[in-house]
């Protein structure tokens, strides 16, 4: 069974930094691209970032570009999100999600999310 | 940015009846559209991708249709466990500029 377990969410002050982790199991981690998606409390879903299966390519939503960095350690079956210069509007439940397989990850038409982890809550507040 | 608009915001339907949820894209996304179900306190679950392909384990009462800018998710005979929030998502760009609709809440009538 595919499992994704996020961790690292805490309360942090505006301007602060935080690193989220996502531990993957039940599938060959380095065969798949991975995403982060977030959901502000009581709100809808917002795509945050994508990383290729080998970590060589990364993409970001405009709202986080230059502040967040996605990375992965395939030897540890782990995905990360380094979050800097945090703002109140970054407050959200952050999900990791499995993306497309390595043979087609960079093509239009493959970037749906399945499955998702249970999420980790980041609160940015003074 | 491609804006996804879902309607209605809330849909009230009785168990056993059919539910029809709509999603409109501000420009064509071909068939690069997915639907998700989210229940309170849970992560979203993929229902449909490619506009009409059911994900693994999704019951046949869920069906998706449409292409271009107009899409529909139909639940043929509502079960109690189907009352939830539903989101559409487009993935028609490379580099990715993935966007979601704002959601439709499906509630018991």
Coordinates of C-alpha atoms in Angstrom, one line a residue:
Chain A
X1 CA 0.0 0.0 0.0
X2 CA 1.3 3.4 -0.9
X3 CA 1.8 5.6 2.1
X4 CA 2.9 9.3 2.4
X5 CA 3.5 10.7 5.8
X6 CA 4.2 14.4 6.2
X7 CA 5.9 16.0 9.3
X8 CA 7.5 19.2 10.4
X9 CA 4.5 21.5 10.6
X10 CA 4.6 23.9 13.6
X11 CA 3.7 27.5 14.6
X12 CA 6.4 29.9 13.2
X13 CA 6.7 33.7 13.2
X14 CA 6.4 35.8 10.1
X15 CA 9.8 35.9 8.3
X16 CA 10.8 32.6 9.8
X17 CA 11.8 29.3 8.2
X18 CA 10.7 25.7 8.4
X19 CA 11.4 22.4 6.6
X20 CA 8.7 19.9 5.9
X21 CA 9.3 16.3 5.3
X22 CA 7.3 13.5 3.6
X23 CA 8.2 9.9 4.1
X24 CA 7.1 7.6 1.3
X25 CA 6.6 3.8 1.3
X26 CA 4.8 1.2 -0.7
X27 CA 6.2 2.2 -4.1
X28 CA 9.5 2.7 -5.8
X29 CA 10.0 6.3 -4.8
X30 CA 12.7 7.2 -7.3
X31 CA 10.4 6.1 -10.2
X32 CA 8.0 9.1 -9.5
X33 CA 7.9 12.8 -9.6
X34 CA 6.4 14.3 -6.4
X35 CA 4.3 17.4 -5.5
X36 CA 3.5 19.6 -2.6
X37 CA -0.1 21.0 -2.4
X38 CA -1.5 23.2 0.3
X39 CA -4.9 24.1 1.7
X40 CA -5.5 27.2 3.9
X41 CA -7.9 26.6 6.8
X42 CA -11.4 26.3 5.4
X43 CA -10.2 27.1 1.9
X44 CA -9.5 25.3 -1.4
X45 CA -6.4 23.6 -2.8
X46 CA -3.3 25.3 -4.2
X47 CA -0.5 23.6 -6.0
X48 CA 2.9 24.6 -4.5
X49 CA 5.7 22.7 -6.2
X50 CA 6.9 19.7 -8.3
X51 CA 10.2 17.9 -8.3
X52 CA 11.3 15.4 -10.9
X53 CA 12.0 11.7 -10.1
X54 CA 15.7 12.4 -9.8
X55 CA 15.5 15.8 -8.2
X56 CA 17.1 17.5 -11.2
X57 CA 14.2 19.7 -12.1
X58 CA 11.9 21.7 -9.9
X59 CA 8.9 24.0 -10.4
X60 CA 7.0 26.4 -8.2
X61 CA 3.8 28.3 -8.0
X62 CA 4.4 32.0 -8.3
X63 CA 3.2 32.6 -4.8
X64 CA 6.2 30.7 -3.3
X65 CA 8.9 31.1 -6.0
X66 CA 12.1 32.4 -4.5
X67 CA 11.0 31.5 -0.9
X68 CA 10.4 27.8 -1.0
X69 CA 12.7 25.0 -2.2
X70 CA 11.6 21.5 -2.9
X71 CA 14.1 18.6 -2.7
X72 CA 14.2 14.9 -2.3
X73 CA 16.6 12.1 -1.0
X74 CA 15.8 9.0 -2.9
X75 CA 18.1 6.9 -0.7
X76 CA 15.8 7.8 2.2
X77 CA 12.5 7.7 0.3
X78 CA 11.9 11.3 1.4
X79 CA 10.6 14.5 0.0
X80 CA 11.2 17.9 1.5
X81 CA 10.0 21.5 1.4
X82 CA 12.2 24.2 2.7
X83 CA 10.1 27.3 3.5
X84 CA 11.8 30.6 4.1
X85 CA 10.5 34.2 4.6
X86 CA 7.2 32.8 5.7
X87 CA 4.1 35.0 5.6
X88 CA 0.7 34.8 7.2
X89 CA -0.8 33.7 3.9
X90 CA 1.4 30.6 3.9
X91 CA -0.6 29.2 6.8
X92 CA -2.1 26.0 5.5
X93 CA -2.2 22.2 5.7
X94 CA 0.6 21.0 3.4
X95 CA 0.2 17.8 1.6
X96 CA 2.7 15.7 -0.4
X97 CA 1.3 13.8 -3.3
X98 CA 2.7 11.3 -5.7
X99 CA 3.0 12.5 -9.3
X100 CA 3.7 11.0 -12.7
X101 CA 6.3 8.2 -13.3
X102 CA 9.7 9.0 -14.6
X103 CA 9.1 8.1 -18.2
X104 CA 6.4 10.8 -18.6
X105 CA 6.7 13.2 -15.8
X106 CA 7.7 16.2 -17.9
X107 CA 4.9 15.9 -20.4
X108 CA 1.6 17.7 -20.4
X109 CA -1.2 15.5 -19.3
X110 CA 0.2 13.6 -16.4
X111 CA 0.2 15.8 -13.4
X112 CA -2.7 14.7 -11.3
X113 CA -2.1 13.8 -7.6
X114 CA -2.5 10.2 -6.4
X115 CA -2.3 9.5 -3.6
X116 CA -2.0 12.3 -1.0
X117 CA -0.6 12.2 2.5
X118 CA -2.6 13.3 5.5
X119 CA -0.9 16.7 5.6
X120 CA 1.1 18.7 8.2
X121 CA -0.2 22.0 9.5
X122 CA 2.0 25.1 9.2
X123 CA 0.8 28.2 11.1
X124 CA 2.5 31.5 10.5
X125 CA 1.7 33.9 13.3
X126 CA 3.3 36.2 15.8
Chain B
X1 CA -3.2 31.4 -15.3
X2 CA -6.1 29.1 -16.1
X3 CA -9.0 29.8 -13.8
X4 CA -11.2 26.9 -12.9
X5 CA -14.8 27.7 -11.9
X6 CA -17.0 25.1 -10.3
X7 CA -20.8 25.3 -10.0
X8 CA -22.8 25.2 -8.0
X9 CA -20.9 26.1 -4.8
X10 CA -23.3 23.9 -2.9
X11 CA -25.5 21.1 -4.2
X12 CA -28.2 19.5 -2.1
X13 CA -29.3 16.0 -3.3
X14 CA -31.2 13.1 -1.7
X15 CA -29.5 9.7 -1.3
X16 CA -30.2 7.5 -4.3
X17 CA -30.5 10.5 -6.7
X18 CA -28.1 11.6 -9.3
X19 CA -25.7 14.5 -8.7
X20 CA -24.2 16.6 -11.5
X21 CA -21.2 18.9 -10.8
X22 CA -19.8 21.3 -13.3
X23 CA -16.3 22.7 -13.8
X24 CA -15.4 25.3 -16.4
X25 CA -11.9 26.4 -17.5
X26 CA -11.1 29.9 -18.6
X27 CA -9.3 28.5 -21.6
X28 CA -9.1 25.0 -23.2
X29 CA -7.4 22.4 -21.0
X30 CA -8.0 19.6 -23.6
X31 CA -8.8 16.5 -21.5
X32 CA -6.2 17.3 -18.8
X33 CA -8.6 17.5 -16.0
X34 CA -8.9 15.6 -12.7
X35 CA -11.6 15.4 -10.0
X36 CA -11.0 14.8 -6.3
X37 CA -13.3 14.1 -3.3
X38 CA -12.5 15.5 0.1
X39 CA -14.3 14.5 3.3
X40 CA -13.9 16.5 6.5
X41 CA -10.6 16.0 8.2
X42 CA -9.3 13.9 5.3
X43 CA -6.9 14.4 2.4
X44 CA -8.3 14.7 -1.1
X45 CA -8.8 11.4 -3.0
X46 CA -8.4 11.1 -6.8
X47 CA -11.6 10.1 -8.5
X48 CA -11.1 10.9 -12.2
X49 CA -8.2 11.8 -14.4
X50 CA -8.0 12.5 -18.1
X51 CA -11.5 14.0 -17.7
X52 CA -13.2 10.6 -17.8
X53 CA -10.9 7.8 -16.5
X54 CA -11.8 6.5 -13.1
X55 CA -8.9 6.1 -10.7
X56 CA -8.1 2.7 -9.2
X57 CA -10.8 1.5 -6.8
X58 CA -13.3 4.2 -7.6
X59 CA -16.9 2.9 -8.0
X60 CA -18.6 2.9 -11.3
X61 CA -21.3 5.4 -10.1
X62 CA -18.7 8.1 -10.5
X63 CA -18.2 9.3 -14.1
X64 CA -16.5 12.2 -15.7
X65 CA -17.1 13.8 -19.1
X66 CA -16.2 16.8 -21.1
X67 CA -13.2 18.4 -22.9
X68 CA -11.9 21.8 -23.7
X69 CA -13.5 24.2 -21.3
X70 CA -16.6 22.3 -20.0
X71 CA -16.5 19.3 -17.7
X72 CA -19.0 17.3 -15.6
X73 CA -18.7 14.9 -12.7
X74 CA -21.8 12.7 -12.4
X75 CA -22.6 10.5 -9.4
X76 CA -25.3 8.3 -10.6
X77 CA -26.9 7.2 -7.4
X78 CA -25.7 9.0 -4.3
X79 CA -24.6 6.9 -1.3
X80 CA -24.2 8.4 2.2
X81 CA -20.4 8.3 1.9
X82 CA -20.5 10.5 -1.2
X83 CA -21.4 13.6 0.6
X84 CA -18.2 15.7 0.6
X85 CA -16.5 18.5 -1.2
X86 CA -15.4 17.9 -4.8
X87 CA -12.6 19.7 -6.6
X88 CA -11.6 19.8 -10.2
X89 CA -8.0 20.4 -11.3
X90 CA -6.4 21.2 -14.6
X91 CA -2.9 20.1 -15.6
X92 CA -2.6 21.4 -19.2
X93 CA 0.6 23.4 -18.9
X94 CA 4.2 22.7 -19.2
X95 CA 6.1 24.0 -17.2
X96 CA 3.3 23.2 -14.8
X97 CA 0.8 25.9 -13.8
X98 CA -1.6 23.6 -12.0
X99 CA -4.8 25.1 -10.8
X100 CA -7.9 23.9 -8.9
X101 CA -11.5 25.0 -8.9
X102 CA -12.9 26.4 -5.6
X103 CA -14.9 23.3 -4.9
X104 CA -18.5 22.1 -4.8
X105 CA -20.0 21.0 -1.5
X106 CA -22.4 18.1 -2.0
X107 CA -24.8 17.9 0.9
X108 CA -27.7 15.7 1.9
X109 CA -31.1 17.1 1.0

